[in-house]
mmCIF file of C-alpha atoms in Angstrom:
data_model
loop_
_atom_site.group_PDB
_atom_site.id
_atom_site.type_symbol
_atom_site.label_atom_id
_atom_site.label_comp_id
_atom_site.label_asym_id
_atom_site.label_seq_id
_atom_site.Cartn_x
_atom_site.Cartn_y
_atom_site.Cartn_z
ATOM 1 C CA MET A 1 144.095 82.470 65.728
ATOM 2 C CA SER A 2 142.723 80.461 62.780
ATOM 3 C CA HIS A 3 138.990 80.227 62.211
ATOM 4 C CA ALA A 4 139.322 77.627 59.431
ATOM 5 C CA PRO A 5 138.248 74.572 61.496
ATOM 6 C CA ARG A 6 135.139 76.405 62.709
ATOM 7 C CA HIS A 7 134.376 77.554 59.179
ATOM 8 C CA ARG A 8 134.753 74.030 57.804
ATOM 9 C CA GLU A 9 132.463 72.712 60.577
ATOM 10 C CA GLU A 10 129.785 75.299 59.731
ATOM 11 C CA VAL A 11 130.072 74.495 56.021
ATOM 12 C CA ARG A 12 129.681 70.779 56.852
ATOM 13 C CA LYS A 13 126.599 71.487 58.994
ATOM 14 C CA HIS A 14 125.028 73.592 56.272
ATOM 15 C CA ARG A 15 125.769 70.849 53.724
ATOM 16 C CA VAL A 16 124.128 68.264 55.973
ATOM 17 C CA ILE A 17 121.095 70.488 56.442
ATOM 18 C CA ARG A 18 120.849 71.070 52.670
ATOM 19 C CA VAL A 19 121.098 67.343 51.989
ATOM 20 C CA ALA A 20 118.459 66.643 54.629
ATOM 21 C CA LEU A 21 116.147 69.287 53.173
ATOM 22 C CA VAL A 22 116.638 68.010 49.630
ATOM 23 C CA THR A 23 116.033 64.437 50.803
ATOM 24 C CA LEU A 24 112.917 65.452 52.720
ATOM 25 C CA SER A 25 111.650 67.389 49.710
ATOM 26 C CA ALA A 26 112.220 64.383 47.471
ATOM 27 C CA VAL A 27 110.378 62.116 49.908
ATOM 28 C CA LEU A 28 107.481 64.556 50.055
ATOM 29 C CA VAL A 29 107.331 64.810 46.261
ATOM 30 C CA VAL A 30 107.339 61.018 45.939
ATOM 31 C CA ALA A 31 104.717 60.674 48.683
ATOM 32 C CA LEU A 32 102.489 63.340 47.175
ATOM 33 C CA THR A 33 102.890 61.913 43.687
ATOM 34 C CA ALA A 34 102.139 58.416 44.951
ATOM 35 C CA GLY A 35 99.195 59.786 46.902
ATOM 36 C CA PHE A 36 97.859 61.438 43.748
ATOM 37 C CA PHE A 37 98.087 58.229 41.752
ATOM 38 C CA VAL A 38 96.584 56.207 44.621
ATOM 39 C CA TYR A 39 93.723 58.696 44.874
ATOM 40 C CA ARG A 40 93.167 58.648 41.120
ATOM 41 C CA HIS A 41 93.284 54.843 41.091
ATOM 42 C CA LEU A 42 90.744 54.494 43.897
ATOM 43 C CA GLU A 43 88.529 57.172 42.402
ATOM 44 C CA GLY A 44 88.582 55.358 39.073
ATOM 45 C CA ASN A 45 87.440 52.127 40.716
ATOM 46 C CA ILE A 46 84.006 53.500 41.609
ATOM 47 C CA GLU A 47 81.259 53.013 39.043
ATOM 48 C CA ALA A 48 78.668 55.804 38.960
ATOM 49 C CA LEU A 49 75.116 55.215 37.755
ATOM 50 C CA ASP A 50 72.755 58.151 37.290
ATOM 51 C CA ILE A 51 69.154 56.966 37.677
ATOM 52 C CA THR A 52 67.575 60.362 38.379
ATOM 53 C CA ASP A 53 65.368 60.338 35.276
ATOM 54 C CA GLN A 54 64.027 56.867 36.112
ATOM 55 C CA LEU A 55 62.839 57.917 39.571
ATOM 56 C CA GLY A 56 60.454 60.600 38.352
ATOM 57 C CA ASP A 57 59.037 63.502 40.356
ATOM 58 C CA ASP A 58 56.384 61.739 42.435
ATOM 59 C CA ARG A 59 58.613 60.923 45.394
ATOM 60 C CA PRO A 60 58.432 61.320 49.203
ATOM 61 C CA GLN A 61 59.330 64.724 50.573
ATOM 62 C CA GLU A 62 62.509 65.237 52.578
ATOM 63 C CA ILE A 63 62.171 66.519 56.123
ATOM 64 C CA ILE A 64 64.993 68.984 56.803
ATOM 65 C CA GLN A 65 65.496 70.231 60.346
ATOM 66 C CA LYS A 66 66.406 73.826 61.113
ATOM 67 C CA ASP A 67 69.627 74.787 62.900
ATOM 68 C CA VAL A 68 71.236 71.400 62.158
ATOM 69 C CA GLU A 69 74.428 71.179 60.095
ATOM 70 C CA HIS A 70 73.400 68.071 58.149
ATOM 71 C CA LYS A 71 70.156 66.691 56.828
ATOM 72 C CA PRO A 72 69.042 63.131 57.543
ATOM 73 C CA LEU A 73 70.413 60.677 54.985
ATOM 74 C CA ASN A 74 68.756 57.502 53.750
ATOM 75 C CA ILE A 75 71.065 55.261 51.754
ATOM 76 C CA LEU A 76 69.858 52.033 50.167
ATOM 77 C CA LEU A 77 72.517 49.321 50.398
ATOM 78 C CA LEU A 78 72.098 46.487 47.891
ATOM 79 C CA GLY A 79 74.064 43.254 47.760
ATOM 80 C CA SER A 80 74.013 42.041 44.168
ATOM 81 C CA ASP A 81 74.729 38.667 42.577
ATOM 82 C CA THR A 82 74.720 39.927 39.003
ATOM 83 C CA ARG A 83 78.157 38.708 37.883
ATOM 84 C CA GLU A 84 76.905 35.952 35.559
ATOM 85 C CA GLY A 85 79.566 33.927 33.810
ATOM 86 C CA GLN A 86 82.408 34.999 36.080
ATOM 87 C CA SER A 87 84.495 32.618 38.120
ATOM 88 C CA GLY A 88 82.970 32.182 41.548
ATOM 89 C CA HIS A 89 79.632 33.711 40.627
ATOM 90 C CA ILE A 90 77.660 33.019 43.763
ATOM 91 C CA GLY A 91 74.145 33.243 42.428
ATOM 92 C CA GLY A 92 74.314 30.915 39.455
ATOM 93 C CA ASP A 93 72.763 32.180 36.229
ATOM 94 C CA THR A 94 70.160 34.354 37.912
ATOM 95 C CA PRO A 95 68.525 37.440 36.369
ATOM 96 C CA GLY A 96 70.436 39.609 38.842
ATOM 97 C CA LEU A 97 68.644 39.545 42.162
ATOM 98 C CA SER A 98 69.312 41.814 45.114
ATOM 99 C CA ASP A 99 70.014 39.209 47.740
ATOM 100 C CA THR A 100 70.518 41.745 50.553
ATOM 101 C CA THR A 101 68.738 45.085 50.980
ATOM 102 C CA ILE A 102 69.384 47.428 53.901
ATOM 103 C CA LEU A 103 68.055 50.947 54.338
ATOM 104 C CA LEU A 104 70.790 52.875 56.181
ATOM 105 C CA HIS A 105 69.443 55.932 57.995
ATOM 106 C CA LEU A 106 71.838 58.564 59.363
ATOM 107 C CA SER A 107 70.259 61.069 61.729
ATOM 108 C CA ALA A 108 70.620 64.783 61.012
ATOM 109 C CA LYS A 109 72.680 65.264 64.173
ATOM 110 C CA ARG A 110 74.851 62.274 63.184
ATOM 111 C CA ASP A 111 74.364 60.774 66.635
ATOM 112 C CA ARG A 112 72.823 57.466 65.480
ATOM 113 C CA ALA A 113 72.534 55.242 62.426
ATOM 114 C CA TYR A 114 69.991 52.514 61.738
ATOM 115 C CA GLY A 115 70.464 49.755 59.196
ATOM 116 C CA VAL A 116 66.996 48.328 58.474
ATOM 117 C CA SER A 117 66.943 45.010 56.604
ATOM 118 C CA ILE A 118 64.132 44.354 54.131
ATOM 119 C CA PRO A 119 63.377 40.645 53.542
ATOM 120 C CA ARG A 120 63.826 39.463 49.968
ATOM 121 C CA ASP A 121 60.697 37.277 50.230
ATOM 122 C CA LEU A 122 58.437 40.186 51.184
ATOM 123 C CA MET A 123 55.302 40.432 49.008
ATOM 124 C CA ILE A 124 54.720 44.050 47.977
ATOM 125 C CA GLU A 125 52.960 46.179 45.383
ATOM 126 C CA ARG A 126 55.761 47.153 43.028
ATOM 127 C CA PRO A 127 55.264 50.423 41.108
ATOM 128 C CA GLU A 128 55.747 50.794 37.371
ATOM 129 C CA CYS A 129 59.462 50.708 36.526
ATOM 130 C CA GLU A 130 61.674 51.074 33.495
ATOM 131 C CA ARG A 131 63.207 47.703 32.645
ATOM 132 C CA LYS A 132 66.973 47.705 32.979
ATOM 133 C CA ASP A 133 67.362 45.906 29.641
ATOM 134 C CA GLY A 134 65.882 48.930 27.882
ATOM 135 C CA SER A 135 62.764 47.115 26.667
ATOM 136 C CA GLY A 136 60.323 49.678 28.044
ATOM 137 C CA ALA A 137 58.246 49.927 31.214
ATOM 138 C CA ASP A 138 57.121 47.097 33.465
ATOM 139 C CA PRO A 139 53.590 47.738 34.801
ATOM 140 C CA GLY A 140 54.373 46.559 38.324
ATOM 141 C CA GLY A 141 51.894 44.880 40.644
ATOM 142 C CA LEU A 142 52.011 42.328 43.448
ATOM 143 C CA ASP A 143 55.432 40.698 43.475
ATOM 144 C CA GLN A 144 58.273 39.463 45.641
ATOM 145 C CA PHE A 145 60.437 42.358 46.817
ATOM 146 C CA ASN A 146 63.757 41.305 45.315
ATOM 147 C CA ALA A 147 62.206 40.988 41.853
ATOM 148 C CA ALA A 148 62.369 44.802 41.658
ATOM 149 C CA TYR A 149 66.145 44.682 41.257
ATOM 150 C CA ALA A 150 65.958 41.922 38.635
ATOM 151 C CA ILE A 151 63.477 43.967 36.598
ATOM 152 C CA GLY A 152 64.722 47.524 36.955
ATOM 153 C CA GLY A 153 67.960 47.543 38.951
ATOM 154 C CA PRO A 154 68.598 50.140 41.673
ATOM 155 C CA ALA A 155 66.024 52.596 40.289
ATOM 156 C CA CYS A 156 63.141 50.128 40.532
ATOM 157 C CA THR A 157 64.272 49.012 43.995
ATOM 158 C CA ILE A 158 64.349 52.616 45.216
ATOM 159 C CA LYS A 159 60.887 53.302 43.764
ATOM 160 C CA THR A 160 59.600 50.153 45.463
ATOM 161 C CA VAL A 161 61.084 51.064 48.864
ATOM 162 C CA GLU A 162 59.815 54.632 48.649
ATOM 163 C CA ALA A 163 56.329 53.434 47.673
ATOM 164 C CA MET A 164 56.004 51.087 50.645
ATOM 165 C CA SER A 165 57.736 53.300 53.246
ATOM 166 C CA ASP A 166 57.147 56.922 52.135
ATOM 167 C CA VAL A 167 60.810 57.478 53.085
ATOM 168 C CA ARG A 168 62.912 59.503 50.621
ATOM 169 C CA ILE A 169 66.054 57.641 49.477
ATOM 170 C CA ASN A 170 68.980 60.039 49.025
ATOM 171 C CA HIS A 171 71.653 57.658 47.744
ATOM 172 C CA PHE A 172 72.207 54.033 46.802
ATOM 173 C CA VAL A 173 75.209 51.712 46.940
ATOM 174 C CA VAL A 174 75.348 48.357 45.157
ATOM 175 C CA VAL A 175 78.011 45.957 46.466
ATOM 176 C CA ASP A 176 79.065 43.065 44.243
ATOM 177 C CA PHE A 177 79.302 39.929 46.368
ATOM 178 C CA ASN A 178 82.468 38.760 44.636
ATOM 179 C CA GLY A 179 84.167 42.029 45.609
ATOM 180 C CA PHE A 180 82.787 41.583 49.108
ATOM 181 C CA ARG A 181 85.247 38.708 49.611
ATOM 182 C CA SER A 182 88.166 41.010 48.802
ATOM 183 C CA MET A 183 86.922 43.577 51.312
ATOM 184 C CA VAL A 184 86.885 40.962 54.064
ATOM 185 C CA ASP A 185 90.356 39.741 53.072
ATOM 186 C CA ALA A 186 91.674 43.305 53.155
ATOM 187 C CA LEU A 187 90.528 43.517 56.785
ATOM 188 C CA ASP A 188 92.399 40.265 57.434
ATOM 189 C CA GLY A 189 89.149 38.537 58.355
ATOM 190 C CA VAL A 190 85.927 39.313 60.237
ATOM 191 C CA PRO A 191 84.963 37.638 63.562
ATOM 192 C CA VAL A 192 81.940 35.323 63.575
ATOM 193 C CA CYS A 193 80.489 32.736 65.905
ATOM 194 C CA VAL A 194 79.005 29.553 64.428
ATOM 195 C CA PRO A 195 76.999 27.655 67.068
ATOM 196 C CA GLU A 196 77.255 24.271 65.353
ATOM 197 C CA GLU A 197 79.088 22.650 62.472
ATOM 198 C CA VAL A 198 77.604 23.355 59.037
ATOM 199 C CA ASN A 199 77.516 20.729 56.298
ATOM 200 C CA ASP A 200 75.271 22.192 53.628
ATOM 201 C CA ASP A 201 75.417 19.912 50.601
ATOM 202 C CA ILE A 202 72.808 22.027 48.790
ATOM 203 C CA GLY A 203 74.885 25.199 48.807
ATOM 204 C CA LYS A 204 78.227 23.393 49.108
ATOM 205 C CA ILE A 205 78.944 25.311 52.309
ATOM 206 C CA TYR A 206 80.946 23.775 55.142
ATOM 207 C CA LEU A 207 81.823 25.692 58.310
ATOM 208 C CA PRO A 208 83.316 24.466 61.600
ATOM 209 C CA ALA A 209 81.627 25.319 64.897
ATOM 210 C CA GLY A 210 83.134 27.955 67.176
ATOM 211 C CA SER A 211 84.285 31.583 67.312
ATOM 212 C CA TYR A 212 86.848 32.526 64.680
ATOM 213 C CA GLU A 213 87.590 34.954 61.858
ATOM 214 C CA VAL A 214 86.426 34.154 58.327
ATOM 215 C CA LYS A 215 88.012 35.319 55.085
ATOM 216 C CA GLY A 216 87.518 34.834 51.365
ATOM 217 C CA GLN A 217 85.029 32.223 50.238
ATOM 218 C CA GLN A 218 84.402 31.162 53.830
ATOM 219 C CA ALA A 219 83.134 34.670 54.648
ATOM 220 C CA LEU A 220 80.912 34.690 51.585
ATOM 221 C CA SER A 221 79.597 31.250 52.475
ATOM 222 C CA TYR A 222 78.685 32.441 55.960
ATOM 223 C CA VAL A 223 76.593 35.398 54.784
ATOM 224 C CA ARG A 224 74.936 33.407 51.973
ATOM 225 C CA LEU A 225 74.100 30.285 54.022
ATOM 226 C CA ARG A 226 70.393 29.406 53.962
ATOM 227 C CA HIS A 227 70.313 25.735 54.939
ATOM 228 C CA GLY A 228 71.673 23.692 57.820
ATOM 229 C CA LEU A 229 72.164 26.379 60.490
ATOM 230 C CA SER A 230 68.936 28.285 61.158
ATOM 231 C CA GLU A 231 65.380 27.044 61.423
ATOM 232 C CA ASN A 232 63.970 29.760 59.225
ATOM 233 C CA GLY A 233 65.968 29.956 55.979
ATOM 234 C CA ASP A 234 66.226 33.492 54.614
ATOM 235 C CA ILE A 235 65.089 35.107 57.862
ATOM 236 C CA GLY A 236 67.965 33.601 59.811
ATOM 237 C CA ARG A 237 70.350 34.472 57.014
ATOM 238 C CA MET A 238 69.176 38.097 57.135
ATOM 239 C CA LYS A 239 69.867 38.270 60.869
ATOM 240 C CA ARG A 240 73.307 36.711 60.424
ATOM 241 C CA GLN A 241 74.071 39.218 57.689
ATOM 242 C CA GLN A 242 73.197 42.035 60.071
ATOM 243 C CA THR A 243 75.525 40.555 62.693
ATOM 244 C CA PHE A 244 78.291 40.086 60.137
ATOM 245 C CA LEU A 245 77.982 43.654 58.826
ATOM 246 C CA ALA A 246 78.081 44.969 62.391
ATOM 247 C CA SER A 247 81.225 42.938 63.032
ATOM 248 C CA MET A 248 82.730 44.098 59.739
ATOM 249 C CA ALA A 249 82.005 47.751 60.562
ATOM 250 C CA ASN A 250 83.683 47.236 63.935
ATOM 251 C CA LYS A 251 86.806 45.853 62.244
ATOM 252 C CA ALA A 252 86.886 48.534 59.517
ATOM 253 C CA ILE A 253 86.443 51.458 61.916
ATOM 254 C CA SER A 254 88.836 50.087 64.526
ATOM 255 C CA ALA A 255 92.213 51.735 65.074
ATOM 256 C CA GLY A 256 93.979 48.641 63.778
ATOM 257 C CA THR A 257 92.595 49.255 60.300
ATOM 258 C CA LEU A 258 92.643 53.048 60.175
ATOM 259 C CA ALA A 259 96.216 53.235 61.501
ATOM 260 C CA ASN A 260 97.576 50.597 59.111
ATOM 261 C CA PRO A 261 98.213 52.264 55.705
ATOM 262 C CA VAL A 262 98.608 48.990 53.810
ATOM 263 C CA ARG A 263 95.477 47.412 55.275
ATOM 264 C CA LEU A 264 93.519 50.647 54.838
ATOM 265 C CA TYR A 265 94.579 50.960 51.181
ATOM 266 C CA ASN A 266 93.773 47.317 50.454
ATOM 267 C CA PHE A 267 90.347 47.717 52.036
ATOM 268 C CA LEU A 268 89.610 50.922 50.107
ATOM 269 C CA ASP A 269 90.841 49.363 46.873
ATOM 270 C CA ALA A 270 88.644 46.286 47.341
ATOM 271 C CA ALA A 271 85.655 48.362 48.472
ATOM 272 C CA THR A 272 85.783 50.863 45.606
ATOM 273 C CA LYS A 273 86.169 48.067 43.032
ATOM 274 C CA SER A 274 82.996 46.477 44.410
ATOM 275 C CA LEU A 275 80.799 49.583 44.391
ATOM 276 C CA THR A 276 78.255 51.073 42.038
ATOM 277 C CA THR A 277 76.697 54.255 43.400
ATOM 278 C CA ASP A 278 74.763 57.312 42.359
ATOM 279 C CA PRO A 279 76.941 60.262 41.254
ATOM 280 C CA GLY A 280 76.439 61.923 44.646
ATOM 281 C CA LEU A 281 78.581 59.243 46.320
ATOM 282 C CA ALA A 282 80.880 58.315 43.435
ATOM 283 C CA SER A 283 83.992 60.025 44.773
ATOM 284 C CA LEU A 284 86.482 59.332 47.526
ATOM 285 C CA LYS A 285 85.709 62.698 49.070
ATOM 286 C CA ASP A 286 82.005 61.906 49.391
ATOM 287 C CA LEU A 287 82.538 58.310 50.531
ATOM 288 C CA GLY A 288 85.285 59.404 52.932
ATOM 289 C CA GLY A 289 83.029 62.073 54.402
ATOM 290 C CA LEU A 290 80.281 59.511 54.899
ATOM 291 C CA ALA A 291 82.715 57.073 56.551
ATOM 292 C CA LYS A 292 83.965 59.850 58.828
ATOM 293 C CA GLN A 293 80.409 60.651 59.909
ATOM 294 C CA LEU A 294 79.779 56.982 60.714
ATOM 295 C CA GLN A 295 82.998 56.853 62.704
ATOM 296 C CA ASP A 296 81.956 59.936 64.687
ATOM 297 C CA ILE A 297 78.561 58.394 65.479
ATOM 298 C CA GLY A 298 80.244 55.569 67.394
ATOM 299 C CA LEU A 299 80.020 51.818 67.045
ATOM 300 C CA ASP A 300 77.340 51.406 69.714
ATOM 301 C CA LYS A 301 75.088 53.863 67.843
ATOM 302 C CA ILE A 302 75.347 52.029 64.508
ATOM 303 C CA GLN A 303 72.452 49.639 64.905
ATOM 304 C CA PHE A 304 70.957 46.937 62.668
ATOM 305 C CA LEU A 305 67.385 45.658 62.792
ATOM 306 C CA SER A 306 64.728 44.157 60.507
ATOM 307 C CA ILE A 307 61.505 45.761 59.367
ATOM 308 C CA PRO A 308 58.616 43.992 61.174
ATOM 309 C CA PHE A 309 57.022 41.263 59.084
ATOM 310 C CA GLU A 310 54.534 38.431 59.329
ATOM 311 C CA THR A 311 53.448 35.435 57.279
ATOM 312 C CA TYR A 312 51.876 36.187 53.903
ATOM 313 C CA GLU A 313 48.603 34.299 54.255
ATOM 314 C CA PRO A 314 48.191 33.054 50.654
ATOM 315 C CA ASP A 315 51.691 31.512 50.741
ATOM 316 C CA PRO A 316 53.424 30.498 54.022
ATOM 317 C CA ASN A 317 56.787 30.628 52.202
ATOM 318 C CA ARG A 318 56.413 34.374 51.644
ATOM 319 C CA LEU A 319 56.235 37.362 54.005
ATOM 320 C CA ALA A 320 54.155 40.525 54.389
ATOM 321 C CA LEU A 321 54.824 43.762 56.253
ATOM 322 C CA ALA A 322 53.460 43.605 59.792
ATOM 323 C CA PRO A 323 51.319 46.505 61.095
ATOM 324 C CA GLN A 324 54.236 47.584 63.309
ATOM 325 C CA ALA A 325 56.284 48.412 60.201
ATOM 326 C CA ASP A 326 54.360 51.671 59.746
ATOM 327 C CA ALA A 327 55.689 53.007 63.044
ATOM 328 C CA ILE A 328 59.285 52.188 62.045
ATOM 329 C CA TRP A 329 58.909 53.923 58.674
ATOM 330 C CA ASP A 330 57.362 56.924 60.445
ATOM 331 C CA ARG A 331 60.305 57.194 62.844
ATOM 332 C CA LEU A 332 62.801 57.095 59.964
ATOM 333 C CA ARG A 333 60.745 59.545 57.903
ATOM 334 C CA HIS A 334 60.775 62.117 60.713
ATOM 335 C CA ASP A 335 64.305 61.295 61.878
ATOM 336 C CA ASP A 336 63.092 60.221 65.306
ATOM 337 C CA GLU A 337 64.876 57.792 67.583
ATOM 338 C CA LEU A 338 63.356 54.320 67.780
ATOM 339 C CA SER A 339 61.460 53.489 70.943
ATOM 340 C CA LYS A 340 62.710 50.881 73.387
ATOM 341 C CA ARG A 341 60.136 48.406 72.143
ATOM 342 C CA GLN A 342 61.037 49.061 68.507
ATOM 343 C CA SER A 343 64.680 48.471 69.371
ATOM 344 C CA LEU A 344 64.140 44.862 70.390
ATOM 345 C CA GLY A 345 66.381 42.660 68.291
ATOM 346 C CA ILE A 346 68.868 45.383 67.386
ATOM 347 C CA THR A 347 72.465 44.391 66.726
ATOM 348 C CA THR A 348 75.137 47.067 67.172
ATOM 349 C CA ALA A 349 78.521 47.405 65.503
ATOM 350 C CA ALA A 350 80.075 47.388 68.983
ATOM 351 C CA GLN A 351 78.711 43.946 69.839
ATOM 352 C CA ASP A 352 80.836 40.848 70.285
ATOM 353 C CA PRO A 353 79.667 38.442 67.539
ATOM 354 C CA SER A 354 80.409 35.497 69.809
ATOM 355 C CA SER A 355 77.587 36.586 72.114
ATOM 356 C CA VAL A 356 74.770 38.166 70.136
ATOM 357 C CA ALA A 357 71.566 38.805 72.098
ATOM 358 C CA GLU A 358 68.683 38.785 69.671
ATOM 359 C CA GLY A 359 65.506 40.340 71.002
ATOM 360 C CA ASP A 360 63.166 38.800 68.462
ATOM 361 C CA LYS A 361 62.364 35.292 67.399
ATOM 362 C CA GLY A 362 63.373 36.044 63.833
ATOM 363 C CA GLY A 363 60.449 33.990 62.577
ATOM 364 C CA GLN A 364 57.206 34.696 60.874
ATOM 365 C CA GLY A 365 55.048 36.996 62.941
ATOM 366 C CA GLY A 366 57.683 37.807 65.562
ATOM 367 C CA GLN A 367 60.104 40.220 63.983
ATOM 368 C CA GLY A 368 61.668 43.374 65.438
ATOM 369 C CA GLY A 369 59.052 44.840 67.748
ATOM 370 C CA GLN A 370 56.347 42.534 66.340
ATOM 371 C CA GLY A 371 54.633 40.046 68.613
ATOM 372 C CA GLY A 372 55.903 41.426 71.931
ATOM 373 C CA GLN A 373 58.953 39.201 72.292
ATOM 374 C CA GLY A 374 61.012 40.153 75.317
ATOM 375 C CA GLY A 375 58.201 41.780 77.269
ATOM 376 C CA THR A 376 58.219 45.310 78.593
ATOM 377 C CA GLY A 377 61.439 45.233 80.542
ATOM 378 C CA SER A 378 59.672 45.595 83.877
ATOM 379 C CA GLY A 379 62.824 44.645 85.772
ATOM 380 C CA THR A 380 61.281 41.674 87.568
ATOM 381 C CA THR A 381 63.345 38.512 87.869
ATOM 382 C CA LYS A 382 60.774 36.437 86.001
ATOM 383 C CA GLN A 383 60.628 39.015 83.247
ATOM 384 C CA ASP A 384 64.416 39.011 82.977
ATOM 385 C CA GLN A 385 64.346 35.260 82.687
ATOM 386 C CA ARG A 386 61.721 35.415 79.967
ATOM 387 C CA ASP A 387 63.780 38.038 78.118
ATOM 388 C CA GLU A 388 66.882 35.886 78.305
ATOM 389 C CA ALA A 389 64.957 32.820 77.174
ATOM 390 C CA ALA A 390 63.554 34.778 74.205
ATOM 391 C CA ARG A 391 67.022 36.029 73.248
ATOM 392 C CA ALA A 392 68.491 32.534 73.462
ATOM 393 C CA ALA A 393 65.626 31.089 71.413
ATOM 394 C CA ALA A 394 66.033 33.807 68.788
ATOM 395 C CA ALA A 395 69.779 33.221 68.539
ATOM 396 C CA GLU A 396 69.206 29.491 68.075
ATOM 397 C CA ALA A 397 66.494 30.057 65.466
ATOM 398 C CA ASN A 398 68.721 32.426 63.495
ATOM 399 C CA GLY A 399 71.879 30.319 63.672
ATOM 400 C CA LEU A 400 73.658 32.720 66.027
ATOM 401 C CA CYS A 401 75.494 32.091 69.281
ATOM 402 C CA ALA A 402 73.371 32.822 72.341
#
């Protein structure tokens, strides 16, 4: 009895297996090689800026909890319009102002994150800072908050925030607004709700009314809009920026982005090209670890609010910290959860941007736990009605959908 057919069949099977293994190995080599070059490319996009020497030694102390894996993190997020002379420069020929400043606090247990907006028009005592043009030290003094970035860049802004809050800043991230457009495009748009048509001839911004997704210049126009939508200029814009960032975080963390390799790569490429950070965050490993921690916290626990403020008496066009701000800084400093009253006006990353319930009036003297907007939540029908009326009024004042 001949065994040749069986032998030939076994040889053919082994040949097929060898071919499959060789093919698989080749695919893995290509994938790993491509992954290496992708990693190196993304890593090379990030610009690191070491400002340690400019911060000095006289800084707030960190409060580190025992028996907790992580320490609380405070990251200063800065939106910069410093790209003078480039096509599409959104700030004109400015000295490089920080148009958006958010203090992002991650709790030690990584069970909550607060993004606290600081108004650009806030009048503060700025400490002495090294000028970013290398011309020596600026003596500081009473000034508008966003002047700190124009004078001394991220280092001066951090010194200013630490001086007024006594909260230690661990890291900083500067996002170029031109790169911001690419990040939104990589997500294939971010949902917004515009309560009424915008025809802003001053800023050359035109937006239709309704709920839709914005991309490119339209997205940038939405977050930069100061006129024609809200009653309160920069204050309304700050609240809309919080809502937009919450919506953007929702889109970026959603399964549709994380499970789509092309979209995820495009987003990471755009994001890393837009970033300048301290060396402690200037790697994909560090940024990826931070993103993973935010994802684990959960969208409903990533919350945005504004530091309480009031009118600056010498100039009604400027703002001052309200007395209630001290309690917010204290909570962040000690890594404590905000109280129910302090949480009025919070926007979460899980919220639907087409129905944003603002708990504060967003105006002078009524911000985030200031002025008692929304009452005490007593549960009475009249109180509920007052709360709803306050939320609707705040949404209208800030140019948001009620």
